[in-house]
Tab-separated table of C-alpha atoms in Angstrom:
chain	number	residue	atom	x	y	z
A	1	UNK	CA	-27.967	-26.671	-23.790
A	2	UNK	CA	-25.519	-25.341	-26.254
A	3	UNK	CA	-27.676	-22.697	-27.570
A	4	UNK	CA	-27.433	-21.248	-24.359
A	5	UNK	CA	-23.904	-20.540	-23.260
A	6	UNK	CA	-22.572	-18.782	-26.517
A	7	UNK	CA	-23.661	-15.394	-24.597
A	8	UNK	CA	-23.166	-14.283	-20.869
A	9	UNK	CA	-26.344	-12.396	-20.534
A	10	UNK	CA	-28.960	-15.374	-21.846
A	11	UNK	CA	-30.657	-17.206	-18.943
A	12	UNK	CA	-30.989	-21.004	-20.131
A	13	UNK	CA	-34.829	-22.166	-19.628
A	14	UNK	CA	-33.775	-23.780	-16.190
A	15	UNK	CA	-32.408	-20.740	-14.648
A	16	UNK	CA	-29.277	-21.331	-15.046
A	17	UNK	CA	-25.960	-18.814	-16.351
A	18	UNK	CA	-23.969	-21.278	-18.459
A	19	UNK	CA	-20.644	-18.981	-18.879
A	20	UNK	CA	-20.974	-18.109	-15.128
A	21	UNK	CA	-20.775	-22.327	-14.821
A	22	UNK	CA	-17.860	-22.440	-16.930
A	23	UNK	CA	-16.048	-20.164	-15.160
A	24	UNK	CA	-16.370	-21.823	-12.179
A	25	UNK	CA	-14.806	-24.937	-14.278
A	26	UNK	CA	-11.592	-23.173	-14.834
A	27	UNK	CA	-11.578	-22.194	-11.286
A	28	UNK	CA	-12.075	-25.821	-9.722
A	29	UNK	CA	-8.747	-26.527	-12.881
A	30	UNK	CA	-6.742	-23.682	-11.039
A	31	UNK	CA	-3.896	-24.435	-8.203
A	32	UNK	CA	-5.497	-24.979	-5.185
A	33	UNK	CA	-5.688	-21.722	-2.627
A	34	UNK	CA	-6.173	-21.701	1.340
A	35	UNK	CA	-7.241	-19.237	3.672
A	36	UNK	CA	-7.540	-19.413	7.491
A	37	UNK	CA	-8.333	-16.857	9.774
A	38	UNK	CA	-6.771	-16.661	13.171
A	39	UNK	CA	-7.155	-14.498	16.549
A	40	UNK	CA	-4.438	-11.807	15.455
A	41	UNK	CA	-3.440	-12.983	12.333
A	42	UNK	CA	-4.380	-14.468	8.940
A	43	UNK	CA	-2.589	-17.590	6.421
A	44	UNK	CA	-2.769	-17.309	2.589
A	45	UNK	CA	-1.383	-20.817	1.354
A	46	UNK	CA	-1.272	-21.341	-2.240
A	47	UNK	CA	-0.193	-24.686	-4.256
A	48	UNK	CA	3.004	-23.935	-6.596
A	49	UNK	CA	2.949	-26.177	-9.260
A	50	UNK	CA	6.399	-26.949	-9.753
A	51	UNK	CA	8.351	-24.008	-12.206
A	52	UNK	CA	10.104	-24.928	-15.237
A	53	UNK	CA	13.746	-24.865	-15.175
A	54	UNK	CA	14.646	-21.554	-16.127
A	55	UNK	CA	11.785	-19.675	-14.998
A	56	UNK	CA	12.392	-16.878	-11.962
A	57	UNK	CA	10.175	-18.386	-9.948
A	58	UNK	CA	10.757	-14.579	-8.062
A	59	UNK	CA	8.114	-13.158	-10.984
A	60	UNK	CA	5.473	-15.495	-10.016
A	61	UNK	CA	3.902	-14.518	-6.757
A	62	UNK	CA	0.978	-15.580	-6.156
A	63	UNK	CA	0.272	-13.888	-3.185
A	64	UNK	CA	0.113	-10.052	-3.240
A	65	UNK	CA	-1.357	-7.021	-1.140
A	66	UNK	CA	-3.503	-4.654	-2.059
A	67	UNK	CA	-2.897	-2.297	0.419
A	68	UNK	CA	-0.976	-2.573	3.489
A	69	UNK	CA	-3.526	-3.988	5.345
A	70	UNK	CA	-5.130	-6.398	2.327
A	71	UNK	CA	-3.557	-8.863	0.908
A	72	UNK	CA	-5.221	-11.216	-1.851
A	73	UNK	CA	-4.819	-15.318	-3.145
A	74	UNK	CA	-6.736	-16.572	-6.320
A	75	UNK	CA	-7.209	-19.823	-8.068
A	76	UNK	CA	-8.380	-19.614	-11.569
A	77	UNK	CA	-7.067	-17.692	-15.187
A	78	UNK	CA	-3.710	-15.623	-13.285
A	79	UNK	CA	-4.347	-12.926	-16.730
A	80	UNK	CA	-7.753	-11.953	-15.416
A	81	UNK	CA	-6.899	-12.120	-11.670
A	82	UNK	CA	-4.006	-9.338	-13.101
A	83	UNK	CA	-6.560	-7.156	-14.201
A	84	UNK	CA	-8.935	-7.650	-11.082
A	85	UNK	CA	-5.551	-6.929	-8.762
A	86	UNK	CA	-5.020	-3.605	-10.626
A	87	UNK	CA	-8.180	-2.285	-10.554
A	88	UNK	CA	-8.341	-3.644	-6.551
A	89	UNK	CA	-5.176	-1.745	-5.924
A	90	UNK	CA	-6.285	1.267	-7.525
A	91	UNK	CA	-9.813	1.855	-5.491
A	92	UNK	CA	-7.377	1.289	-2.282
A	93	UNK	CA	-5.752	4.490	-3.043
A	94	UNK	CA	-8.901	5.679	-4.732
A	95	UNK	CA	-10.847	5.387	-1.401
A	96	UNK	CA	-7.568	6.564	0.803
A	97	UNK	CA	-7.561	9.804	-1.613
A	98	UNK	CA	-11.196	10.494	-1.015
A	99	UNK	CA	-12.326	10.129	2.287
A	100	UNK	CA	-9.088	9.820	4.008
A	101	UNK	CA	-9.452	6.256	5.393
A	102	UNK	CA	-7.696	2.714	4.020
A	103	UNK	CA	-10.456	0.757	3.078
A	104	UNK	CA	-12.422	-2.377	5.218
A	105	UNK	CA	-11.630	-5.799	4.236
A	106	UNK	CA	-15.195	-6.149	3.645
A	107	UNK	CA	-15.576	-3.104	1.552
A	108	UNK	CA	-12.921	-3.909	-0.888
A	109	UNK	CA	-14.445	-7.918	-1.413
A	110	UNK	CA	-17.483	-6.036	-2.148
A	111	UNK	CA	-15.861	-3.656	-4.692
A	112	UNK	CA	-13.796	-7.144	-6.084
A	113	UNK	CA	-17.305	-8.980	-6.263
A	114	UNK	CA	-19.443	-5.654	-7.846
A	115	UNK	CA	-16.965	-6.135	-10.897
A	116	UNK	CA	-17.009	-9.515	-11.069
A	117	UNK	CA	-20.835	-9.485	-11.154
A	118	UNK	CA	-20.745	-6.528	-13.569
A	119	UNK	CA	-18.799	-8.805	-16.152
A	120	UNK	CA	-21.777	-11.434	-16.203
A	121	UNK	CA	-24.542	-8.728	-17.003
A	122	UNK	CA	-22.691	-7.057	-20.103
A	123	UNK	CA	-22.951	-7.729	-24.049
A	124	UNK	CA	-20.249	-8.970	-25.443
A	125	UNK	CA	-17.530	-9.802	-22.546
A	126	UNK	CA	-16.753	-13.290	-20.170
A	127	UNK	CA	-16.704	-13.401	-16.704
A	128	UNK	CA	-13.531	-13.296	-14.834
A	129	UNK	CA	-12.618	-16.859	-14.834
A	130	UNK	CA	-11.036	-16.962	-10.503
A	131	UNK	CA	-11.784	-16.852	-7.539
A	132	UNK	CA	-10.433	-14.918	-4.448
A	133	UNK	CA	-9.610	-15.336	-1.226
A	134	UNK	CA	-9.115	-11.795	0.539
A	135	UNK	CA	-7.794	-11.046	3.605
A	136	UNK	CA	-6.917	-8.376	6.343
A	137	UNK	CA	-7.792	-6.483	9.361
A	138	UNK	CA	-10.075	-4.063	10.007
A	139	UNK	CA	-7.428	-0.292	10.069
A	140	UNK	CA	-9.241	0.732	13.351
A	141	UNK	CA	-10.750	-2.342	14.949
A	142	UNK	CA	-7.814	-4.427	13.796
A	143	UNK	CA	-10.441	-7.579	13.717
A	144	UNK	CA	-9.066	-9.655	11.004
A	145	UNK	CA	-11.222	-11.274	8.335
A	146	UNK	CA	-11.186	-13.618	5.022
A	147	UNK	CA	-13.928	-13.500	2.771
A	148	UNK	CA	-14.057	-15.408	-0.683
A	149	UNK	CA	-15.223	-14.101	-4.120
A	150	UNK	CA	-16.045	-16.289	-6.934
A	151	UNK	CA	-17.170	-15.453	-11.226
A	152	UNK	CA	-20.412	-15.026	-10.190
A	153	UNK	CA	-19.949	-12.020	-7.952
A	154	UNK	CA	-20.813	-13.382	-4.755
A	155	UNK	CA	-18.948	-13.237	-1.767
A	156	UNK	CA	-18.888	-14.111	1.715
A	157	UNK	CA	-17.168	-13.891	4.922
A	158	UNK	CA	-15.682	-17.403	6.469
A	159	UNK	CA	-13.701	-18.654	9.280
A	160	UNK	CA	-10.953	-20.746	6.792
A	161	UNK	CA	-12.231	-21.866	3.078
A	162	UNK	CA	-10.653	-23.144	0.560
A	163	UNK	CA	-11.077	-22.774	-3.444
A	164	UNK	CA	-9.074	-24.192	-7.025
A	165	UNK	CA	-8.324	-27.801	-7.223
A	166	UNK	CA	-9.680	-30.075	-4.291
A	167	UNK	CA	-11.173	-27.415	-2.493
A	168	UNK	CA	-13.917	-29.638	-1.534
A	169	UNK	CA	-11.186	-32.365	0.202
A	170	UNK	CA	-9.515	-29.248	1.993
A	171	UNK	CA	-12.868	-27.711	2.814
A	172	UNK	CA	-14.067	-31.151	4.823
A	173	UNK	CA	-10.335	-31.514	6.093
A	174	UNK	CA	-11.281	-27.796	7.592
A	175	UNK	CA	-14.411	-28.400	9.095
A	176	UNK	CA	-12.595	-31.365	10.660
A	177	UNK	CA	-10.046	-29.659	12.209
A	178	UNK	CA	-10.539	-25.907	12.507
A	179	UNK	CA	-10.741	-24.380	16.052
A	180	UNK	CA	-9.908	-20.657	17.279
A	181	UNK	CA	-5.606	-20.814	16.410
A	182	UNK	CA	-3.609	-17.773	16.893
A	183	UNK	CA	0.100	-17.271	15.512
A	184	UNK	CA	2.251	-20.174	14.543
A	185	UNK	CA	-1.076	-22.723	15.261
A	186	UNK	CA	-2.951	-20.401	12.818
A	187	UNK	CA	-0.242	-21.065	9.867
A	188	UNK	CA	0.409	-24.953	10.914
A	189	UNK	CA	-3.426	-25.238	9.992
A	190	UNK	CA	-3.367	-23.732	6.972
A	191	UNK	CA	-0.420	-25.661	5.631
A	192	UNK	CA	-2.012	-29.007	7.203
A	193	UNK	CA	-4.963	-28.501	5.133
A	194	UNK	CA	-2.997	-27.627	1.917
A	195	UNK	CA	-0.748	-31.092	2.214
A	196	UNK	CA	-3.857	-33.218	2.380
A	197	UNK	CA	-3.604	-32.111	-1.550
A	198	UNK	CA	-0.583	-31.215	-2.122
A	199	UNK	CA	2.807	-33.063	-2.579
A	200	UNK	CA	4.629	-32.166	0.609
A	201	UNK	CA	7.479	-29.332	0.905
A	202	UNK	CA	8.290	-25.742	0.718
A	203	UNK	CA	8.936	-26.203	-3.062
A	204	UNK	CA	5.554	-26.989	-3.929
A	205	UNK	CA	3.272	-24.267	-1.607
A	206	UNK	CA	3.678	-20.408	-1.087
A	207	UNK	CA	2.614	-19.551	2.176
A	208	UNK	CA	1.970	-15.588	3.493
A	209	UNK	CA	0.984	-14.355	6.689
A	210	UNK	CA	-0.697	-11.135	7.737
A	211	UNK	CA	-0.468	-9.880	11.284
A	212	UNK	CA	-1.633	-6.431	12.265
A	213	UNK	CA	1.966	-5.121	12.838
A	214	UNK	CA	3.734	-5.839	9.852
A	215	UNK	CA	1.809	-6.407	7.392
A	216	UNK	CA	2.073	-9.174	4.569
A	217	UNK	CA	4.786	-11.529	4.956
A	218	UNK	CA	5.743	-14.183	2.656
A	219	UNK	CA	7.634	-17.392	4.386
A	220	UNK	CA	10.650	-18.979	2.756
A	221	UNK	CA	10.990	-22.568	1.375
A	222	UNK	CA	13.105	-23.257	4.432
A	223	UNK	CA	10.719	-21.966	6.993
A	224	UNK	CA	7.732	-23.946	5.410
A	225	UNK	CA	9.526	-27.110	5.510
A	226	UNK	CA	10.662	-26.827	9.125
A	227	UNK	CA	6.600	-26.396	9.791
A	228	UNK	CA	5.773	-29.494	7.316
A	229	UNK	CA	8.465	-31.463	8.718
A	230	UNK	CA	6.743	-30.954	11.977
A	231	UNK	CA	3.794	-31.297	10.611
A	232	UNK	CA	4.958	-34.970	9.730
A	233	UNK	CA	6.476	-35.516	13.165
A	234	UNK	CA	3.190	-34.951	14.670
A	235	UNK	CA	1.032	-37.041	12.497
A	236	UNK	CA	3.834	-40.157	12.769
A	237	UNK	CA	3.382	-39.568	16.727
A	238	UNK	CA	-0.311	-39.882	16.473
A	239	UNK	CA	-0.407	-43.057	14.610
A	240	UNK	CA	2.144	-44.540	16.446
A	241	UNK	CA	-0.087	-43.921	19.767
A	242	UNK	CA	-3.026	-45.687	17.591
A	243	UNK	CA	-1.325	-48.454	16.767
A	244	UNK	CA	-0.037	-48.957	19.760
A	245	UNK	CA	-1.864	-48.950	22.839
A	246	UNK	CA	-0.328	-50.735	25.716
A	247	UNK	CA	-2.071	-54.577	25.664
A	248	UNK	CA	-3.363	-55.508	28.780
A	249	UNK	CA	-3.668	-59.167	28.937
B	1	UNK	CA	4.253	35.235	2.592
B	2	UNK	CA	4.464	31.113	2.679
B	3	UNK	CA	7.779	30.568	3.090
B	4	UNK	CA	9.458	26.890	2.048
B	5	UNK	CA	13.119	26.334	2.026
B	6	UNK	CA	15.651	23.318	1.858
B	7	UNK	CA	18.882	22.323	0.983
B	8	UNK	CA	21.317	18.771	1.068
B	9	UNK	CA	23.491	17.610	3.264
B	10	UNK	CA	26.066	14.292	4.106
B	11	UNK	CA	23.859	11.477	3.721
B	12	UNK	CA	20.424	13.633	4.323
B	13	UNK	CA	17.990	16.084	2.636
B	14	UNK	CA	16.616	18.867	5.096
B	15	UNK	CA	13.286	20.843	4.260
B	16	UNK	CA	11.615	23.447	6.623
B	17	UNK	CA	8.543	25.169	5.851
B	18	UNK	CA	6.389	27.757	8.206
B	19	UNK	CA	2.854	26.239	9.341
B	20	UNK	CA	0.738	29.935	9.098
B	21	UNK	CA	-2.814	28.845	7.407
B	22	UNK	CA	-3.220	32.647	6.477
B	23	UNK	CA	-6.563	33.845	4.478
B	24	UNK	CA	-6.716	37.304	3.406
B	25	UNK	CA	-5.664	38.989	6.807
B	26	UNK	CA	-6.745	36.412	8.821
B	27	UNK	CA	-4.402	33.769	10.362
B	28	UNK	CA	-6.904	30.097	10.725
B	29	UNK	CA	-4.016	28.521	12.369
B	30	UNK	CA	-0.415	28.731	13.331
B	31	UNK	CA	0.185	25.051	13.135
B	32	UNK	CA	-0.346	24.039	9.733
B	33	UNK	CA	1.985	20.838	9.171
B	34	UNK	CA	3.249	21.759	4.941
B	35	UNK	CA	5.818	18.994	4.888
B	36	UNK	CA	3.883	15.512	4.005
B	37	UNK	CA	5.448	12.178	3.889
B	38	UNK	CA	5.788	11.355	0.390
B	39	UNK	CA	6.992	7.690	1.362
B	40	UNK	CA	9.072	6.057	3.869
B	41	UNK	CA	12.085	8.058	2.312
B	42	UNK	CA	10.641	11.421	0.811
B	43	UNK	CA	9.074	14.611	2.184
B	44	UNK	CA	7.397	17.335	-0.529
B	45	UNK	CA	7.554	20.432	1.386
B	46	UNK	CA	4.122	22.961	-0.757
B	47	UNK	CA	3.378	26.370	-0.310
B	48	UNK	CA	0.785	28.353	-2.941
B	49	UNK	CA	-2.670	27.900	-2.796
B	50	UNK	CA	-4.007	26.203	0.052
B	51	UNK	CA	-6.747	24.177	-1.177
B	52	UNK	CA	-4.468	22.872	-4.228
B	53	UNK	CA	-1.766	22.152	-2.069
B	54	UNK	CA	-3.516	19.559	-0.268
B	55	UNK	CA	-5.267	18.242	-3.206
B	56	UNK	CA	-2.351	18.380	-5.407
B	57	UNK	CA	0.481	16.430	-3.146
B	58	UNK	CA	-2.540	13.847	-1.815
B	59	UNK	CA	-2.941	12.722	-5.266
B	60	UNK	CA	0.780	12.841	-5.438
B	61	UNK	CA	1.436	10.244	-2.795
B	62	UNK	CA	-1.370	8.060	-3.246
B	63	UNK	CA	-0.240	7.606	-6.741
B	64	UNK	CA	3.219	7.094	-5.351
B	65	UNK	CA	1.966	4.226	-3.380
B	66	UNK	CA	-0.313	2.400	-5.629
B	67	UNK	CA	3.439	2.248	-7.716
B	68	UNK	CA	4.408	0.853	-5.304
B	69	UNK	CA	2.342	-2.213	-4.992
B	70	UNK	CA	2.021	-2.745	-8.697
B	71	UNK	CA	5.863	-2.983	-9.131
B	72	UNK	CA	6.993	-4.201	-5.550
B	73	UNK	CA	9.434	-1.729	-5.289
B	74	UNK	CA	8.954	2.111	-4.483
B	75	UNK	CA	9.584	4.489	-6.619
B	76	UNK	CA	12.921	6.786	-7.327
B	77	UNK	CA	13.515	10.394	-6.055
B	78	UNK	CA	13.894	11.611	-9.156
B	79	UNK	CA	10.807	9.545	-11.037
B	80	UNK	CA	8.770	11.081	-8.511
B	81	UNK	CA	9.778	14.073	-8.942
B	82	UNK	CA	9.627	13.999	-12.302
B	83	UNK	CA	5.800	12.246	-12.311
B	84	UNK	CA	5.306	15.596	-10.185
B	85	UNK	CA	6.606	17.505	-12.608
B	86	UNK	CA	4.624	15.987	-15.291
B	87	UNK	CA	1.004	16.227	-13.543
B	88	UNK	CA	1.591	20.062	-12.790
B	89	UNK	CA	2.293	20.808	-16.389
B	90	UNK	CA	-0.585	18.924	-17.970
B	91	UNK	CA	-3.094	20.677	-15.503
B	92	UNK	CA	-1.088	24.164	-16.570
B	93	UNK	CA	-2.393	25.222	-19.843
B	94	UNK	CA	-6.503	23.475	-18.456
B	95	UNK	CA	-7.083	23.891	-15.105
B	96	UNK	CA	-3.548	24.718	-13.575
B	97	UNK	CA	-2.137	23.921	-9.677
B	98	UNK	CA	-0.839	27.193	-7.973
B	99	UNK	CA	1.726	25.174	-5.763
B	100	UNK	CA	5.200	25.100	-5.330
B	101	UNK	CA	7.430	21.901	-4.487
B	102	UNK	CA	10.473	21.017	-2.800
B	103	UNK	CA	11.093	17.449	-3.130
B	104	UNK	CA	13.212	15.668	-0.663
B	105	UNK	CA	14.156	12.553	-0.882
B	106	UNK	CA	16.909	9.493	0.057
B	107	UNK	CA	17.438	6.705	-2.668
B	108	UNK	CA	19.597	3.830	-1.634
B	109	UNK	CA	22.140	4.084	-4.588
B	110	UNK	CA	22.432	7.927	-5.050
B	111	UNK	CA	21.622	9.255	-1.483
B	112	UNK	CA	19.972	12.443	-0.679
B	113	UNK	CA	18.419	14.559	-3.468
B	114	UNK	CA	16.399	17.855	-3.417
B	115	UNK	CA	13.903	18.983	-6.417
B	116	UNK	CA	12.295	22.471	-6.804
B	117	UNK	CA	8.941	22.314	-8.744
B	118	UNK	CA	7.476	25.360	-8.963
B	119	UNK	CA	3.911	26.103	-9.954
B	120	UNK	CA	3.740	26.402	-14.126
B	121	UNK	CA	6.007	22.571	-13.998
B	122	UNK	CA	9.882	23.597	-13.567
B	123	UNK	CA	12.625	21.484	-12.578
B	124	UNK	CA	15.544	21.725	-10.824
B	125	UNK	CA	17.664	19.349	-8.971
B	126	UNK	CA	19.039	21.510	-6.691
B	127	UNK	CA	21.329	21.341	-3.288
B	128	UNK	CA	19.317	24.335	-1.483
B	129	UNK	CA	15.754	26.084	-2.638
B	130	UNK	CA	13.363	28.082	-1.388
B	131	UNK	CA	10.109	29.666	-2.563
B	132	UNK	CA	8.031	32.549	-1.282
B	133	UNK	CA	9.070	36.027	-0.087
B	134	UNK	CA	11.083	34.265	2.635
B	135	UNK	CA	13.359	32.882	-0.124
B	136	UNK	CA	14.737	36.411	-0.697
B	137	UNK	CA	16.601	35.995	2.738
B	138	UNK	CA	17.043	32.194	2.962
B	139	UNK	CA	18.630	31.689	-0.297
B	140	UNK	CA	21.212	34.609	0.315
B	141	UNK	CA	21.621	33.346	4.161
B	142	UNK	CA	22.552	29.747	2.042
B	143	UNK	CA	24.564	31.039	-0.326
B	144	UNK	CA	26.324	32.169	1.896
B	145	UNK	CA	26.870	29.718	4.275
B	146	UNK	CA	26.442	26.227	2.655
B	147	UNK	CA	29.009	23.984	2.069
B	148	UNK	CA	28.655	20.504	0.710
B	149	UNK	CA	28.826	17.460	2.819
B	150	UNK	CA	27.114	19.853	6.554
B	151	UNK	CA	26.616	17.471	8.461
B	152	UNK	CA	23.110	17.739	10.315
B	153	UNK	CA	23.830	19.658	12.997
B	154	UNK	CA	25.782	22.518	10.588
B	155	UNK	CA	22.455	22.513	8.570
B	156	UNK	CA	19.959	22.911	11.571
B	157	UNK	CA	22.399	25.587	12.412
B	158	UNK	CA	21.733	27.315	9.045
B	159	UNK	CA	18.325	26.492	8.668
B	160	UNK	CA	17.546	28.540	11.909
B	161	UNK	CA	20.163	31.605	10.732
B	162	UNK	CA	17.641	31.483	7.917
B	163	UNK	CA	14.588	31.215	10.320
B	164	UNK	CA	16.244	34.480	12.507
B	165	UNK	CA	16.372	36.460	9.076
B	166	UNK	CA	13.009	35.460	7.881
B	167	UNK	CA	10.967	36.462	11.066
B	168	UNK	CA	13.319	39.339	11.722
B	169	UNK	CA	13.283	41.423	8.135
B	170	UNK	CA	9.951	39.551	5.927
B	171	UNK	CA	7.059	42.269	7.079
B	172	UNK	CA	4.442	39.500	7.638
B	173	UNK	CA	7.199	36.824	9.051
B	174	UNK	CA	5.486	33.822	9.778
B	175	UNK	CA	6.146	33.241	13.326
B	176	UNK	CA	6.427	28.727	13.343
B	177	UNK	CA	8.339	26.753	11.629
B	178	UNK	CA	8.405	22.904	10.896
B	179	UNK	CA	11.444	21.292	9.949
B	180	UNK	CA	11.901	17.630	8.716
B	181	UNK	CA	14.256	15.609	7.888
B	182	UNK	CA	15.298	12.558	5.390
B	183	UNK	CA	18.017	9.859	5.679
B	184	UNK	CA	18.800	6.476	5.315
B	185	UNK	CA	16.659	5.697	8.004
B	186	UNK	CA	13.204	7.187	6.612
B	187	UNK	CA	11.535	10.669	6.714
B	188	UNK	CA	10.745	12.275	9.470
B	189	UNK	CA	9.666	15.278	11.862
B	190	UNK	CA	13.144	16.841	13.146
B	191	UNK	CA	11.677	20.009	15.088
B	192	UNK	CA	8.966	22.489	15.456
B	193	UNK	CA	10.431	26.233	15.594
B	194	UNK	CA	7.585	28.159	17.914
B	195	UNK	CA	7.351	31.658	18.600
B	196	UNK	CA	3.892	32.279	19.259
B	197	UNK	CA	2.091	29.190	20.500
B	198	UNK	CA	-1.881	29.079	20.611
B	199	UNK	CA	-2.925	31.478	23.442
B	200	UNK	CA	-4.108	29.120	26.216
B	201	UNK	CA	-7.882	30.471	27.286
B	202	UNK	CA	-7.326	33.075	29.414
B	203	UNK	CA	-9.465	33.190	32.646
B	204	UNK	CA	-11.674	36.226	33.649
């Protein structure tokens, strides 16, 4: 096995892409990521891990847009998903510049994935080592969407995923519990299934929200703890009611 | 015959511009918006060649907003005017733009601001401009009317003295006018100046 993964564009004798493997290793070691798609509006929730002392925690977002309409989460190597964001950002403006209309949600994942998959198929250079989450709305439809890249190149369009650390724990906690949210639901959701992982409070996650109005928002600590808190509330309520059912005798 | 003029006032930047899409002697349309949103808070009035005006101050503002998500914060007046400045005079000695620039714009800290860029890469920060034949008439009409500090209705008041001159003396006056205007609160259309609208169809 280790002749094969010393370079990207050898196929091992069971089919298999060994750096394309690895860099889906050091995505499943990156912070865990969230995405759920609502009615009229989309939830980007992203674990912090907690910032050193005398970091500005202000020059880490994790969370950024793409265009006003796109707005992008990762989990994986945060160099390489620098790169990806710039070269993202630019075909935005690229594609506004040439035919006069902000680009699809779908059309930019595609353009995200097409260089991802370019990077496994080329002498001498790595995959990127993350994964996306992308989200938006449609500029004239105003349907909104999520779709998920990952090293390989592939992507796909889903109703709430999750990727990074635990995915697969908030993935099942998702199929669980999803339903058609809109608004505050939508974002309750997505920061339910990021505390089945994550430590709770609004230190520890970033949460953004998309609606079609304004755009990318990013929620404050204190506005993500008032949700967790109720959150809590509502889970104590519903094993309370479990454990106690009135006995009839 | 395109005729672009501006000028500063308290706490705003004013630009006007006539909207004839003339080739050779024929007039395409007289509605021809020249003033484009740079950003939320600046307007580049063009006149010159019509194909490279579009071109020229598309590429301009798209590059202004893809700043503006890779730094989180929008760009400067002056650093786009002076990013302007800098694509029109690499192109000029290869493959050079024939359009002229007024640059209006409101920063935060420094308030209104007006650049002239004119075709072979000058500029000027300026309190009034103008380019084109019209400019023989609505510089002298500014010079000698503008104060600093007009407040907006003293500058809509010279921008249509200026407006009377141009379509009374230029020999080919254009006969519309756009006018837009930047403040604190963003850039935006302030008034159309009509004289000649498009001829409804006339029945038989």
């Amino acid at each position: 096995m280790a002749r094969y993964d010393r370079a990207i564009t050898v196929f091992s004798p069971d089919g298999h892409l060994f750096q394309v493997e690895y860099a889906l290793e050091a995505v499943r070691k990156g912070n865990a990521a969230v995405g759920v798609r609502g009615t009229d509006i989309v939830v980007l929730g992203v674990e912090k891990k907690s910032t050193a002392k005398l970091q500005d925690s202000r020059s880490v977002r994790k969370i950024v847009n793409l265009d006003d309409h796109i707005a992008l989460a990762c989990a994986g190597l945060k160099a390489d998903a620098r790169v990806l964001i710039n070269r993202a950002r630019i075909e935005c403006q690229s594609h506004r510049l040439t035919v006069e209309d902000p680009v699809t949600v779908e059309y930019i994942t595609r353009y995200i994935a097409g260089l991802q998959q370019k990077y496994t198929q080329s002498g001498g250079v790595r995959p990127f080592g993350l994964s996306t989450l992308i989200v938006g709305f449609d500029p004239y439809s105003g349907v909104p969407s999520l779709y998920q890249t990952d090293p390989s190149g592939t992507f796909s369009a889903w109703k709430a995923n999750a990727t990074g650390r635990n995915s697969n724990s908030i993935r099942e906690f998702l199929e669980k519990n999803y339903k058609e949210t809109s608004g505050q639901e939508t974002i309750k959701l997505a920061i339910r299934a990021l505390l089945e992982v994550v430590e709770s409070g609004g230190k520890n996650i970033e949460v953004a929200v998309m609606t079609k109005e304004h755009g990318l928002r990013q929620l404050d600590e204190a506005e993500i703890d008032a949700i967790a808190a109720e959150i809590e509330a509502e889970k104590q309520a519903a094993e309370a009611a479990k454990k106690a059912p009135p006995k009839e005798t | 015959m395109e005729c672009v003029f501006g000028l500063v006032g308290n706490g705003f930047a004013i630009v006007a511009a006539d909207t004839s899409a003339v080739h050779s002697i024929l007039v395409h349309k007289s509605n021809e918006d020249k003033i484009m949103v740079l950003d939320s808070h600046k307007l580049i009035a063009a006149s010159g060649e019509s194909g490279d005006r579009v071109q020229f101050t598309e590429y301009i503002q798209k590059n202004v907003a893809l700043y503006q998500f890779r730094n989180g914060i929008p760009l400067t007046t002056a650093a786009a005017a002076n990013f302007t400045r800098g694509e029109l005079a690499t192109a000029l000695r290869k493959n050079p733009y024939f359009v002229n620039i007024l640059l209006a714009g409101y920063d935060k800290e420094t308030g209104p601001s007006l650049y002239y860029i004119d075709y072979i890469a000058t500029l000027h920060k300026v309190d009034k401009g103008a380019f084109g034949y019209g400019s023989y008439f609505s510089l002298s009409m500014m010079d000698r009317h503008y104060h600093s500090g007009m407040t907006v209705e003293e500058a809509i008041d010279l921008v249509d003295k200026c407006i009377m001159e141009i379509r009374s003396r230029l020999v080919v006056a254009p006969p519309n006018f756009v006018i837009k205007i930047v403040d604190k609160d963003g850039a935006r259309e302030y008034a159309w100046r009509e004289s000649v609208k498009d001829a409804a169809v006339a029945s038989a």
